[in-house]
Amino acid sequence: MNAGVVAGVVGAAAAVAAIPIAILQLRQGRKAGRLTEPADAPDTVDEVPPGGLALAVDEVLEESAPALACGQSLAGHDPPGRVVIDDSAGQRGETVSTAQLVHDSWQIRRTLAGHRGGVRGLAFNPDGTMLASAGADGRVLLWDIATSEAATLSGHSDAVSDVAFSPDGQFLASASADRTVWLWKVATRTTACKLTGHSDAITSIAFSPDGRLLASASADRSMRLWNVVTGKTEYRLTGHSDMITSVAFSPDGRQLASASADRSVRLWDVVKRTAERVLTGHSGLVSSVAFSPDGRLLASSGWPDRAVRLWDVSSGETVHVLSGHEDWVLDIAFSPEGTLLASAGGRDETVRLWEVPGGTARDVLTGHSGSVSCVTFSPNGTLLASGGEADHTVYLWTEC
């Protein structure tokens, strides 16, 4: 869901040509010719009056998946929802090879269509009744899981790159290529405030487990930790030599992980505000990071190695390298119980499921008609949501 651009100048054609177009579009959403501002741009908080927003309930196309028994062919239906398994087990520190066998454990339950551009980010609220989707069309759609109706949250002036719910579910944060983060009141569908300070596109956001802090990652090579109550930057973290593509808090809130186009993952001590460790192993841009629910493992995905790495957080060592995607891996997500890891396969148009901690490849889910940009599990683990960059849709998958 991310992009790497050398020296922070999008207009440098030679540098841009070296990075896949889809990666450039996902999360970053920067426009050609935009010049970056000084990295020390001041942060501001803008109170936005509710009347200043466009909020509406869309008439959304919702296609329920055909009611098929497990194993029944999906041929002739749109989307196809073909499911494949890879049964090769990985060993410690070794790449997992692939062998594709037909399997029927997951199927598309529902298709949610409403965005006018690619889906860049997904987040379930804590009780699993709502799903937020970030769109390249500059909108956030807030889906009711029971009815499939969507409320539209408008206000960003460029592509929305990521969304995140606060742990109590009262707030929704959205990040954008317009260099701002918006905090929305979920109950009223209105804004609480707008956070500004980054000098380039914001690629990723994450709430701390206690809900007090919001972390934002940016193409300006910095992260900001915002106080959610005051809307002010508590501190700024720097150290990456290229754009930061993803950020994630550990379950206990003591650590922060960041991924970057500089080929590294960094682990930060939230209290000391320092980098504890630099994890290297990916051969190119690192697109996403995610902690396991118990905090012992950290997953990272990359391009051009097309791999997912599982790291031991305490030692910083690679536990497994998961290989099987035919193109770059854009996003990853652990299931709530920590036994599965989902990966979004970019242009190979698949979502893959891996068993954790063993690293065994389990399922390959197909149905999207283009790059898969983002994945997330529902809080109870019964649903897996995937977002499409080319087909502009969200698929909700369920296990038979």
mmCIF file of C-alpha atoms in Angstrom:
data_model
loop_
_atom_site.group_PDB
_atom_site.id
_atom_site.type_symbol
_atom_site.label_atom_id
_atom_site.label_comp_id
_atom_site.label_asym_id
_atom_site.label_seq_id
_atom_site.Cartn_x
_atom_site.Cartn_y
_atom_site.Cartn_z
ATOM 1 C CA MET A 1 0.000 0.000 0.000
ATOM 2 C CA ASN A 2 2.962 2.275 -0.303
ATOM 3 C CA ALA A 3 5.543 3.926 -2.525
ATOM 4 C CA GLY A 4 9.181 4.909 -2.460
ATOM 5 C CA VAL A 5 10.472 8.086 -4.047
ATOM 6 C CA VAL A 6 14.118 9.139 -3.935
ATOM 7 C CA ALA A 7 14.915 12.521 -2.357
ATOM 8 C CA GLY A 8 11.247 13.295 -1.773
ATOM 9 C CA VAL A 9 10.716 14.827 -5.220
ATOM 10 C CA VAL A 10 7.919 13.212 -7.185
ATOM 11 C CA GLY A 11 8.897 15.009 -10.367
ATOM 12 C CA ALA A 12 12.124 13.006 -10.655
ATOM 13 C CA ALA A 13 11.039 10.760 -13.512
ATOM 14 C CA ALA A 14 13.983 8.395 -13.396
ATOM 15 C CA ALA A 15 13.469 7.616 -9.714
ATOM 16 C CA VAL A 16 9.748 7.183 -10.087
ATOM 17 C CA ALA A 17 10.176 4.842 -13.043
ATOM 18 C CA ALA A 18 12.055 2.427 -10.818
ATOM 19 C CA ILE A 19 9.032 1.952 -8.554
ATOM 20 C CA PRO A 20 5.842 0.132 -9.609
ATOM 21 C CA ILE A 21 3.010 2.486 -10.487
ATOM 22 C CA ALA A 22 0.564 0.751 -8.153
ATOM 23 C CA ILE A 23 2.938 1.147 -5.211
ATOM 24 C CA LEU A 24 3.332 4.817 -6.036
ATOM 25 C CA GLN A 25 -0.422 5.254 -5.940
ATOM 26 C CA LEU A 26 -1.181 3.286 -2.825
ATOM 27 C CA ARG A 27 -1.300 5.331 0.381
ATOM 28 C CA GLN A 28 1.089 7.952 -0.930
ATOM 29 C CA GLY A 29 -1.208 9.434 -3.563
ATOM 30 C CA ARG A 30 1.214 12.265 -4.307
ATOM 31 C CA LYS A 31 0.657 14.321 -7.443
ATOM 32 C CA ALA A 32 3.361 14.762 -10.060
ATOM 33 C CA GLY A 33 5.242 17.995 -9.685
ATOM 34 C CA ARG A 34 4.367 18.591 -6.032
ATOM 35 C CA LEU A 35 7.329 20.008 -4.144
ATOM 36 C CA THR A 36 7.958 19.018 -0.554
ATOM 37 C CA GLU A 37 8.009 21.617 2.185
ATOM 38 C CA PRO A 38 10.599 21.849 4.960
ATOM 39 C CA ALA A 39 10.501 18.813 7.240
ATOM 40 C CA ASP A 40 10.124 20.983 10.316
ATOM 41 C CA ALA A 41 6.779 22.443 9.286
ATOM 42 C CA PRO A 42 4.793 23.433 12.398
ATOM 43 C CA ASP A 43 1.876 21.333 13.522
ATOM 44 C CA THR A 44 -1.550 22.893 13.815
ATOM 45 C CA VAL A 45 -4.983 21.823 14.937
ATOM 46 C CA ASP A 46 -7.970 23.114 13.033
ATOM 47 C CA GLU A 47 -11.384 22.858 14.629
ATOM 48 C CA VAL A 48 -13.782 22.024 11.820
ATOM 49 C CA PRO A 49 -17.443 22.983 12.192
ATOM 50 C CA PRO A 50 -19.809 20.100 11.487
ATOM 51 C CA GLY A 51 -21.652 22.192 8.936
ATOM 52 C CA GLY A 52 -18.510 22.459 6.851
ATOM 53 C CA LEU A 53 -18.546 18.808 5.814
ATOM 54 C CA ALA A 54 -20.330 16.816 3.178
ATOM 55 C CA LEU A 55 -21.980 13.823 4.811
ATOM 56 C CA ALA A 56 -24.436 11.552 3.094
ATOM 57 C CA VAL A 57 -25.635 7.995 2.953
ATOM 58 C CA ASP A 58 -24.776 6.605 -0.461
ATOM 59 C CA GLU A 59 -26.884 4.314 -2.509
ATOM 60 C CA VAL A 60 -24.263 1.611 -2.584
ATOM 61 C CA LEU A 61 -24.117 -1.386 -4.847
ATOM 62 C CA GLU A 62 -23.903 -4.438 -2.613
ATOM 63 C CA GLU A 63 -23.589 -7.882 -4.116
ATOM 64 C CA SER A 64 -24.136 -10.755 -1.760
ATOM 65 C CA ALA A 65 -21.972 -13.750 -2.509
ATOM 66 C CA PRO A 66 -23.915 -16.643 -4.004
ATOM 67 C CA ALA A 67 -25.192 -19.105 -1.438
ATOM 68 C CA LEU A 68 -22.953 -22.040 -2.241
ATOM 69 C CA ALA A 69 -21.996 -25.058 -0.233
ATOM 70 C CA CYS A 70 -18.310 -25.429 0.535
ATOM 71 C CA GLY A 71 -16.554 -26.965 -2.432
ATOM 72 C CA GLN A 72 -19.250 -26.008 -4.936
ATOM 73 C CA SER A 73 -17.952 -24.318 -8.071
ATOM 74 C CA LEU A 74 -18.229 -20.549 -8.288
ATOM 75 C CA ALA A 75 -17.874 -20.543 -12.070
ATOM 76 C CA GLY A 76 -20.184 -18.121 -13.785
ATOM 77 C CA HIS A 77 -20.539 -15.843 -10.786
ATOM 78 C CA ASP A 78 -19.059 -12.376 -10.529
ATOM 79 C CA PRO A 79 -16.746 -12.139 -8.647
ATOM 80 C CA PRO A 80 -15.433 -15.710 -9.042
ATOM 81 C CA GLY A 81 -14.227 -16.185 -5.467
ATOM 82 C CA ARG A 82 -11.880 -19.033 -6.374
ATOM 83 C CA VAL A 83 -9.956 -20.353 -3.393
ATOM 84 C CA VAL A 84 -6.657 -22.205 -3.576
ATOM 85 C CA ILE A 85 -4.436 -23.738 -0.899
ATOM 86 C CA ASP A 86 -0.680 -23.912 -0.636
ATOM 87 C CA ASP A 87 0.249 -26.841 1.571
ATOM 88 C CA SER A 88 4.031 -26.497 1.803
ATOM 89 C CA ALA A 89 5.325 -25.925 5.332
ATOM 90 C CA GLY A 90 8.095 -23.495 6.075
ATOM 91 C CA GLN A 91 11.114 -24.187 8.266
ATOM 92 C CA ARG A 92 12.813 -21.704 10.582
ATOM 93 C CA GLY A 93 14.635 -19.092 8.561
ATOM 94 C CA GLU A 94 13.716 -20.668 5.212
ATOM 95 C CA THR A 95 11.526 -19.491 2.390
ATOM 96 C CA VAL A 96 8.142 -21.171 2.146
ATOM 97 C CA SER A 97 7.652 -22.636 -1.321
ATOM 98 C CA THR A 98 4.275 -22.907 -2.967
ATOM 99 C CA ALA A 99 2.173 -25.752 -4.339
ATOM 100 C CA GLN A 100 -1.312 -24.752 -5.317
ATOM 101 C CA LEU A 101 -4.152 -27.167 -4.615
ATOM 102 C CA VAL A 102 -7.857 -26.445 -4.862
ATOM 103 C CA HIS A 103 -9.362 -25.749 -1.455
ATOM 104 C CA ASP A 104 -12.727 -24.430 -0.354
ATOM 105 C CA SER A 105 -12.338 -23.095 3.173
ATOM 106 C CA TRP A 106 -13.030 -19.410 2.374
ATOM 107 C CA GLN A 107 -15.612 -17.738 0.183
ATOM 108 C CA ILE A 108 -16.799 -14.226 -0.584
ATOM 109 C CA ARG A 109 -19.734 -13.371 1.617
ATOM 110 C CA ARG A 110 -20.350 -9.889 0.268
ATOM 111 C CA THR A 111 -19.011 -7.291 -2.141
ATOM 112 C CA LEU A 112 -19.160 -3.633 -1.104
ATOM 113 C CA ALA A 113 -18.856 -1.136 -3.938
ATOM 114 C CA GLY A 114 -19.075 2.600 -3.452
ATOM 115 C CA HIS A 115 -15.657 4.152 -3.931
ATOM 116 C CA ARG A 116 -14.873 5.932 -7.190
ATOM 117 C CA GLY A 117 -11.220 4.985 -6.939
ATOM 118 C CA GLY A 118 -8.952 2.437 -5.325
ATOM 119 C CA VAL A 119 -9.490 1.264 -1.756
ATOM 120 C CA ARG A 120 -6.349 2.223 0.175
ATOM 121 C CA GLY A 121 -7.093 1.208 3.779
ATOM 122 C CA LEU A 122 -9.567 -0.733 5.912
ATOM 123 C CA ALA A 123 -10.457 -0.839 9.617
ATOM 124 C CA PHE A 124 -13.206 -2.526 11.652
ATOM 125 C CA ASN A 125 -14.549 -0.752 14.720
ATOM 126 C CA PRO A 126 -13.927 -2.564 18.041
ATOM 127 C CA ASP A 127 -17.292 -4.365 18.153
ATOM 128 C CA GLY A 128 -17.161 -5.337 14.482
ATOM 129 C CA THR A 129 -20.421 -3.656 13.493
ATOM 130 C CA MET A 130 -18.784 -1.114 11.180
ATOM 131 C CA LEU A 131 -16.030 -1.127 8.587
ATOM 132 C CA ALA A 132 -14.253 2.024 7.457
ATOM 133 C CA SER A 133 -12.622 2.181 4.034
ATOM 134 C CA ALA A 134 -10.158 4.786 2.768
ATOM 135 C CA GLY A 135 -10.460 5.763 -0.872
ATOM 136 C CA ALA A 136 -8.309 7.240 -3.590
ATOM 137 C CA ASP A 137 -11.395 9.332 -4.334
ATOM 138 C CA GLY A 138 -10.669 11.379 -1.200
ATOM 139 C CA ARG A 139 -13.556 9.909 0.766
ATOM 140 C CA VAL A 140 -13.977 7.653 3.774
ATOM 141 C CA LEU A 141 -16.888 5.233 3.601
ATOM 142 C CA LEU A 142 -18.303 3.975 6.891
ATOM 143 C CA TRP A 143 -20.087 0.676 6.243
ATOM 144 C CA ASP A 144 -22.782 -0.875 8.413
ATOM 145 C CA ILE A 145 -21.896 -4.574 8.377
ATOM 146 C CA ALA A 146 -25.484 -5.666 9.009
ATOM 147 C CA THR A 147 -27.124 -3.601 6.260
ATOM 148 C CA SER A 148 -24.208 -2.866 3.883
ATOM 149 C CA GLU A 149 -25.224 0.805 3.846
ATOM 150 C CA ALA A 150 -22.406 3.342 3.801
ATOM 151 C CA ALA A 151 -22.106 6.849 5.206
ATOM 152 C CA THR A 152 -19.694 9.079 3.305
ATOM 153 C CA LEU A 153 -17.216 11.236 5.225
ATOM 154 C CA SER A 154 -15.837 13.975 2.988
ATOM 155 C CA GLY A 155 -13.295 16.653 3.750
ATOM 156 C CA HIS A 156 -9.882 15.538 2.511
ATOM 157 C CA SER A 157 -8.604 17.266 -0.621
ATOM 158 C CA ASP A 158 -6.589 14.295 -1.890
ATOM 159 C CA ALA A 159 -6.512 10.503 -1.693
ATOM 160 C CA VAL A 160 -7.213 8.981 1.727
ATOM 161 C CA SER A 161 -4.413 6.553 2.516
ATOM 162 C CA ASP A 162 -5.406 4.914 5.800
ATOM 163 C CA VAL A 163 -8.091 4.729 8.488
ATOM 164 C CA ALA A 164 -8.038 3.636 12.140
ATOM 165 C CA PHE A 165 -10.621 3.430 14.925
ATOM 166 C CA SER A 166 -9.789 4.456 18.475
ATOM 167 C CA PRO A 167 -9.817 1.531 20.943
ATOM 168 C CA ASP A 168 -13.110 2.719 22.461
ATOM 169 C CA GLY A 169 -14.682 3.110 19.025
ATOM 170 C CA GLN A 170 -15.680 6.728 19.589
ATOM 171 C CA PHE A 171 -13.289 8.211 17.048
ATOM 172 C CA LEU A 172 -12.163 7.373 13.540
ATOM 173 C CA ALA A 173 -8.903 8.766 12.197
ATOM 174 C CA SER A 174 -8.214 9.193 8.493
ATOM 175 C CA ALA A 175 -4.876 10.018 6.864
ATOM 176 C CA SER A 176 -4.399 11.556 3.459
ATOM 177 C CA ALA A 177 -2.000 12.557 0.735
ATOM 178 C CA ASP A 178 -3.198 16.102 1.499
ATOM 179 C CA ARG A 179 -0.802 15.942 4.489
ATOM 180 C CA THR A 180 -3.536 15.967 7.113
ATOM 181 C CA VAL A 181 -5.103 13.602 9.616
ATOM 182 C CA TRP A 182 -8.774 14.068 10.427
ATOM 183 C CA LEU A 183 -10.403 12.842 13.625
ATOM 184 C CA TRP A 184 -14.084 12.012 13.211
ATOM 185 C CA LYS A 185 -16.740 11.498 15.873
ATOM 186 C CA VAL A 186 -18.235 8.150 14.930
ATOM 187 C CA ALA A 187 -21.605 8.678 16.617
ATOM 188 C CA THR A 188 -22.374 11.950 14.836
ATOM 189 C CA ARG A 189 -20.268 11.435 11.688
ATOM 190 C CA THR A 190 -18.712 14.866 12.226
ATOM 191 C CA THR A 191 -15.128 15.992 12.689
ATOM 192 C CA ALA A 192 -13.480 16.661 16.018
ATOM 193 C CA CYS A 193 -10.334 18.256 14.588
ATOM 194 C CA LYS A 194 -7.827 18.287 11.760
ATOM 195 C CA LEU A 195 -4.153 17.593 12.492
ATOM 196 C CA THR A 196 -1.494 19.199 10.324
ATOM 197 C CA GLY A 197 2.271 19.304 10.536
ATOM 198 C CA HIS A 198 3.662 16.757 8.085
ATOM 199 C CA SER A 199 5.315 18.241 5.008
ATOM 200 C CA ASP A 200 4.381 15.411 2.644
ATOM 201 C CA ALA A 201 1.758 12.729 2.134
ATOM 202 C CA ILE A 202 0.698 10.767 5.223
ATOM 203 C CA THR A 203 0.879 7.055 4.499
ATOM 204 C CA SER A 204 -0.227 5.289 7.680
ATOM 205 C CA ILE A 205 -1.812 5.879 11.098
ATOM 206 C CA ALA A 206 -2.297 3.843 14.269
ATOM 207 C CA PHE A 207 -3.851 4.448 17.690
ATOM 208 C CA SER A 208 -1.983 3.373 20.801
ATOM 209 C CA PRO A 209 -3.747 0.576 22.738
ATOM 210 C CA ASP A 210 -4.812 3.016 25.465
ATOM 211 C CA GLY A 211 -6.177 5.431 22.868
ATOM 212 C CA ARG A 212 -4.146 8.360 24.164
ATOM 213 C CA LEU A 213 -1.763 8.650 21.227
ATOM 214 C CA LEU A 214 -2.142 8.558 17.466
ATOM 215 C CA ALA A 215 0.936 7.764 15.385
ATOM 216 C CA SER A 216 1.229 9.023 11.820
ATOM 217 C CA ALA A 217 3.846 8.043 9.231
ATOM 218 C CA SER A 218 4.734 10.192 6.265
ATOM 219 C CA ALA A 219 6.609 10.439 3.012
ATOM 220 C CA ASP A 220 8.524 13.271 4.716
ATOM 221 C CA ARG A 221 10.530 10.485 6.456
ATOM 222 C CA SER A 222 9.141 11.252 9.895
ATOM 223 C CA MET A 223 6.548 9.975 12.324
ATOM 224 C CA ARG A 224 4.491 12.117 14.641
ATOM 225 C CA LEU A 225 2.898 11.033 17.905
ATOM 226 C CA TRP A 226 -0.221 13.113 18.488
ATOM 227 C CA ASN A 227 -2.061 13.649 21.761
ATOM 228 C CA VAL A 228 -5.618 12.686 20.851
ATOM 229 C CA VAL A 229 -7.148 14.947 23.512
ATOM 230 C CA THR A 230 -5.267 18.134 22.634
ATOM 231 C CA GLY A 231 -4.571 17.405 18.981
ATOM 232 C CA LYS A 232 -0.971 18.527 19.446
ATOM 233 C CA THR A 233 2.205 16.697 18.454
ATOM 234 C CA GLU A 234 3.807 15.193 21.577
ATOM 235 C CA TYR A 235 6.986 14.297 19.716
ATOM 236 C CA ARG A 236 8.447 13.550 16.316
ATOM 237 C CA LEU A 237 10.563 10.528 15.376
ATOM 238 C CA THR A 238 13.146 10.592 12.599
ATOM 239 C CA GLY A 239 15.809 8.177 11.435
ATOM 240 C CA HIS A 240 14.587 6.564 8.231
ATOM 241 C CA SER A 241 16.389 7.723 5.093
ATOM 242 C CA ASP A 242 13.353 7.424 2.825
ATOM 243 C CA MET A 243 9.590 7.688 3.093
ATOM 244 C CA ILE A 244 7.890 5.789 5.919
ATOM 245 C CA THR A 245 5.183 3.523 4.573
ATOM 246 C CA SER A 246 3.585 1.911 7.625
ATOM 247 C CA VAL A 247 3.368 2.221 11.394
ATOM 248 C CA ALA A 248 2.029 -0.092 14.118
ATOM 249 C CA PHE A 249 1.907 -0.136 17.929
ATOM 250 C CA SER A 250 2.759 -3.254 19.899
ATOM 251 C CA PRO A 251 -0.174 -4.692 21.897
ATOM 252 C CA ASP A 252 1.245 -3.336 25.164
ATOM 253 C CA GLY A 253 1.851 0.093 23.638
ATOM 254 C CA ARG A 254 5.508 0.156 24.611
ATOM 255 C CA GLN A 255 6.909 -0.247 21.119
ATOM 256 C CA LEU A 256 6.224 1.274 17.745
ATOM 257 C CA ALA A 257 7.231 -0.392 14.480
ATOM 258 C CA SER A 258 7.824 1.520 11.264
ATOM 259 C CA ALA A 259 8.438 0.339 7.699
ATOM 260 C CA SER A 260 10.242 2.365 5.082
ATOM 261 C CA ALA A 261 11.289 2.581 1.465
ATOM 262 C CA ASP A 262 14.858 2.544 2.817
ATOM 263 C CA ARG A 263 14.499 -1.279 3.047
ATOM 264 C CA SER A 264 14.374 -1.335 6.831
ATOM 265 C CA VAL A 265 11.982 -1.849 9.716
ATOM 266 C CA ARG A 266 12.630 0.068 12.915
ATOM 267 C CA LEU A 267 11.453 -0.719 16.425
ATOM 268 C CA TRP A 268 11.019 2.325 18.651
ATOM 269 C CA ASP A 269 10.705 2.651 22.418
ATOM 270 C CA VAL A 270 7.589 4.778 22.886
ATOM 271 C CA VAL A 271 8.570 5.974 26.374
ATOM 272 C CA LYS A 272 12.228 6.727 25.618
ATOM 273 C CA ARG A 273 11.357 8.014 22.141
ATOM 274 C CA THR A 274 14.363 6.264 20.630
ATOM 275 C CA ALA A 275 14.975 3.537 18.065
ATOM 276 C CA GLU A 276 15.706 0.228 19.789
ATOM 277 C CA ARG A 277 16.515 -1.848 16.764
ATOM 278 C CA VAL A 278 16.830 -1.707 12.980
ATOM 279 C CA LEU A 279 15.653 -4.848 11.176
ATOM 280 C CA THR A 280 17.107 -5.485 7.730
ATOM 281 C CA GLY A 281 16.514 -8.312 5.294
ATOM 282 C CA HIS A 282 14.084 -7.056 2.685
ATOM 283 C CA SER A 283 15.696 -6.352 -0.688
ATOM 284 C CA GLY A 284 13.636 -3.255 -1.383
ATOM 285 C CA LEU A 285 10.791 -1.113 -0.130
ATOM 286 C CA VAL A 286 9.046 -2.420 3.002
ATOM 287 C CA SER A 287 5.338 -1.810 2.530
ATOM 288 C CA SER A 288 3.669 -2.791 5.806
ATOM 289 C CA VAL A 289 4.252 -3.900 9.397
ATOM 290 C CA ALA A 290 1.988 -5.626 11.928
ATOM 291 C CA PHE A 291 2.480 -7.024 15.437
ATOM 292 C CA SER A 292 1.020 -10.381 16.414
ATOM 293 C CA PRO A 293 -1.671 -10.130 19.130
ATOM 294 C CA ASP A 294 0.730 -11.472 21.776
ATOM 295 C CA GLY A 295 3.436 -9.033 20.699
ATOM 296 C CA ARG A 296 6.076 -11.710 20.193
ATOM 297 C CA LEU A 297 6.182 -11.562 16.408
ATOM 298 C CA LEU A 298 6.379 -8.715 13.943
ATOM 299 C CA ALA A 299 5.394 -9.253 10.316
ATOM 300 C CA SER A 300 6.674 -7.109 7.462
ATOM 301 C CA SER A 301 5.944 -7.194 3.738
ATOM 302 C CA GLY A 302 8.030 -5.982 0.849
ATOM 303 C CA TRP A 303 8.846 -5.270 -2.750
ATOM 304 C CA PRO A 304 10.637 -6.384 -4.915
ATOM 305 C CA ASP A 305 11.321 -9.535 -2.894
ATOM 306 C CA ARG A 306 7.565 -10.329 -2.899
ATOM 307 C CA ALA A 307 7.976 -11.758 0.584
ATOM 308 C CA VAL A 308 6.549 -11.539 4.078
ATOM 309 C CA ARG A 309 9.023 -11.771 6.942
ATOM 310 C CA LEU A 310 8.217 -12.864 10.478
ATOM 311 C CA TRP A 311 10.565 -11.403 13.080
ATOM 312 C CA ASP A 312 11.135 -12.358 16.704
ATOM 313 C CA VAL A 313 10.563 -9.038 18.464
ATOM 314 C CA SER A 314 12.812 -9.801 21.443
ATOM 315 C CA SER A 315 15.834 -10.864 19.391
ATOM 316 C CA GLY A 316 15.263 -9.066 16.110
ATOM 317 C CA GLU A 317 15.956 -12.276 14.223
ATOM 318 C CA THR A 318 14.013 -13.501 11.200
ATOM 319 C CA VAL A 319 11.842 -16.490 12.128
ATOM 320 C CA HIS A 320 10.363 -17.202 8.694
ATOM 321 C CA VAL A 321 10.380 -15.800 5.196
ATOM 322 C CA LEU A 322 7.008 -16.431 3.556
ATOM 323 C CA SER A 323 7.169 -16.573 -0.220
ATOM 324 C CA GLY A 324 4.450 -17.320 -2.733
ATOM 325 C CA HIS A 325 3.075 -14.049 -4.024
ATOM 326 C CA GLU A 326 3.822 -13.475 -7.694
ATOM 327 C CA ASP A 327 4.201 -9.741 -7.268
ATOM 328 C CA TRP A 328 4.766 -7.168 -4.524
ATOM 329 C CA VAL A 329 3.018 -7.591 -1.181
ATOM 330 C CA LEU A 330 1.180 -4.433 -0.164
ATOM 331 C CA ASP A 331 -0.405 -5.137 3.221
ATOM 332 C CA ILE A 332 -0.521 -7.690 6.035
ATOM 333 C CA ALA A 333 -2.787 -8.358 9.019
ATOM 334 C CA PHE A 334 -2.879 -10.879 11.861
ATOM 335 C CA SER A 335 -6.112 -12.556 12.881
ATOM 336 C CA PRO A 336 -7.292 -11.614 16.406
ATOM 337 C CA GLU A 337 -6.263 -14.960 17.866
ATOM 338 C CA GLY A 338 -2.885 -14.714 16.140
ATOM 339 C CA THR A 339 -3.070 -18.041 14.319
ATOM 340 C CA LEU A 340 -3.392 -16.609 10.797
ATOM 341 C CA LEU A 341 -1.626 -13.912 8.828
ATOM 342 C CA ALA A 342 -3.275 -12.398 5.752
ATOM 343 C CA SER A 343 -1.258 -10.757 2.981
ATOM 344 C CA ALA A 344 -2.489 -8.609 0.091
ATOM 345 C CA GLY A 345 -0.764 -9.494 -3.143
ATOM 346 C CA GLY A 346 -0.733 -6.399 -5.262
ATOM 347 C CA ARG A 347 -0.863 -7.211 -8.942
ATOM 348 C CA ASP A 348 -1.157 -10.971 -8.489
ATOM 349 C CA GLU A 349 -4.724 -10.117 -7.412
ATOM 350 C CA THR A 350 -4.726 -12.504 -4.433
ATOM 351 C CA VAL A 351 -5.039 -12.576 -0.686
ATOM 352 C CA ARG A 352 -2.934 -15.285 0.938
ATOM 353 C CA LEU A 353 -3.390 -16.814 4.370
ATOM 354 C CA TRP A 354 -0.487 -18.219 6.373
ATOM 355 C CA GLU A 355 -0.514 -20.252 9.576
ATOM 356 C CA VAL A 356 1.295 -18.654 12.506
ATOM 357 C CA PRO A 357 3.789 -19.213 14.019
ATOM 358 C CA GLY A 358 4.814 -22.109 11.767
ATOM 359 C CA GLY A 359 4.758 -20.139 8.535
ATOM 360 C CA THR A 360 2.793 -22.738 6.597
ATOM 361 C CA ALA A 361 0.994 -21.398 3.522
ATOM 362 C CA ARG A 362 -2.684 -22.220 3.851
ATOM 363 C CA ASP A 363 -5.036 -20.508 1.390
ATOM 364 C CA VAL A 364 -5.002 -18.300 -1.677
ATOM 365 C CA LEU A 365 -8.148 -16.212 -2.105
ATOM 366 C CA THR A 366 -8.936 -14.846 -5.554
ATOM 367 C CA GLY A 367 -11.753 -12.664 -6.776
ATOM 368 C CA HIS A 368 -10.398 -9.133 -7.118
ATOM 369 C CA SER A 369 -9.958 -7.976 -10.705
ATOM 370 C CA GLY A 370 -6.746 -6.093 -10.035
ATOM 371 C CA SER A 371 -4.259 -5.206 -7.312
ATOM 372 C CA VAL A 372 -5.291 -6.026 -3.745
ATOM 373 C CA SER A 373 -4.182 -3.092 -1.637
ATOM 374 C CA CYS A 374 -5.274 -3.786 1.943
ATOM 375 C CA VAL A 375 -6.545 -6.481 4.306
ATOM 376 C CA THR A 376 -7.932 -6.629 7.839
ATOM 377 C CA PHE A 377 -9.742 -9.107 10.087
ATOM 378 C CA SER A 378 -12.898 -8.372 12.062
ATOM 379 C CA PRO A 379 -12.409 -8.276 15.862
ATOM 380 C CA ASN A 380 -13.927 -11.752 16.315
ATOM 381 C CA GLY A 381 -11.979 -13.165 13.382
ATOM 382 C CA THR A 382 -15.017 -14.412 11.463
ATOM 383 C CA LEU A 383 -14.634 -11.930 8.601
ATOM 384 C CA LEU A 384 -11.665 -10.967 6.476
ATOM 385 C CA ALA A 385 -11.967 -7.739 4.499
ATOM 386 C CA SER A 386 -9.859 -6.995 1.431
ATOM 387 C CA GLY A 387 -9.714 -3.805 -0.616
ATOM 388 C CA GLY A 388 -9.108 -3.514 -4.350
ATOM 389 C CA GLU A 389 -7.090 -0.812 -6.056
ATOM 390 C CA ALA A 390 -8.324 -1.509 -9.588
ATOM 391 C CA ASP A 391 -11.861 -2.766 -8.945
ATOM 392 C CA HIS A 392 -12.597 -0.131 -6.256
ATOM 393 C CA THR A 393 -14.357 -2.745 -4.114
ATOM 394 C CA VAL A 394 -14.221 -4.287 -0.667
ATOM 395 C CA TYR A 395 -14.719 -8.033 -0.351
ATOM 396 C CA LEU A 396 -15.862 -9.608 2.896
ATOM 397 C CA TRP A 397 -14.660 -13.198 3.159
ATOM 398 C CA THR A 398 -15.888 -15.834 5.582
ATOM 399 C CA GLU A 399 -14.583 -19.298 6.357
ATOM 400 C CA CYS A 400 -16.894 -22.227 5.710
#
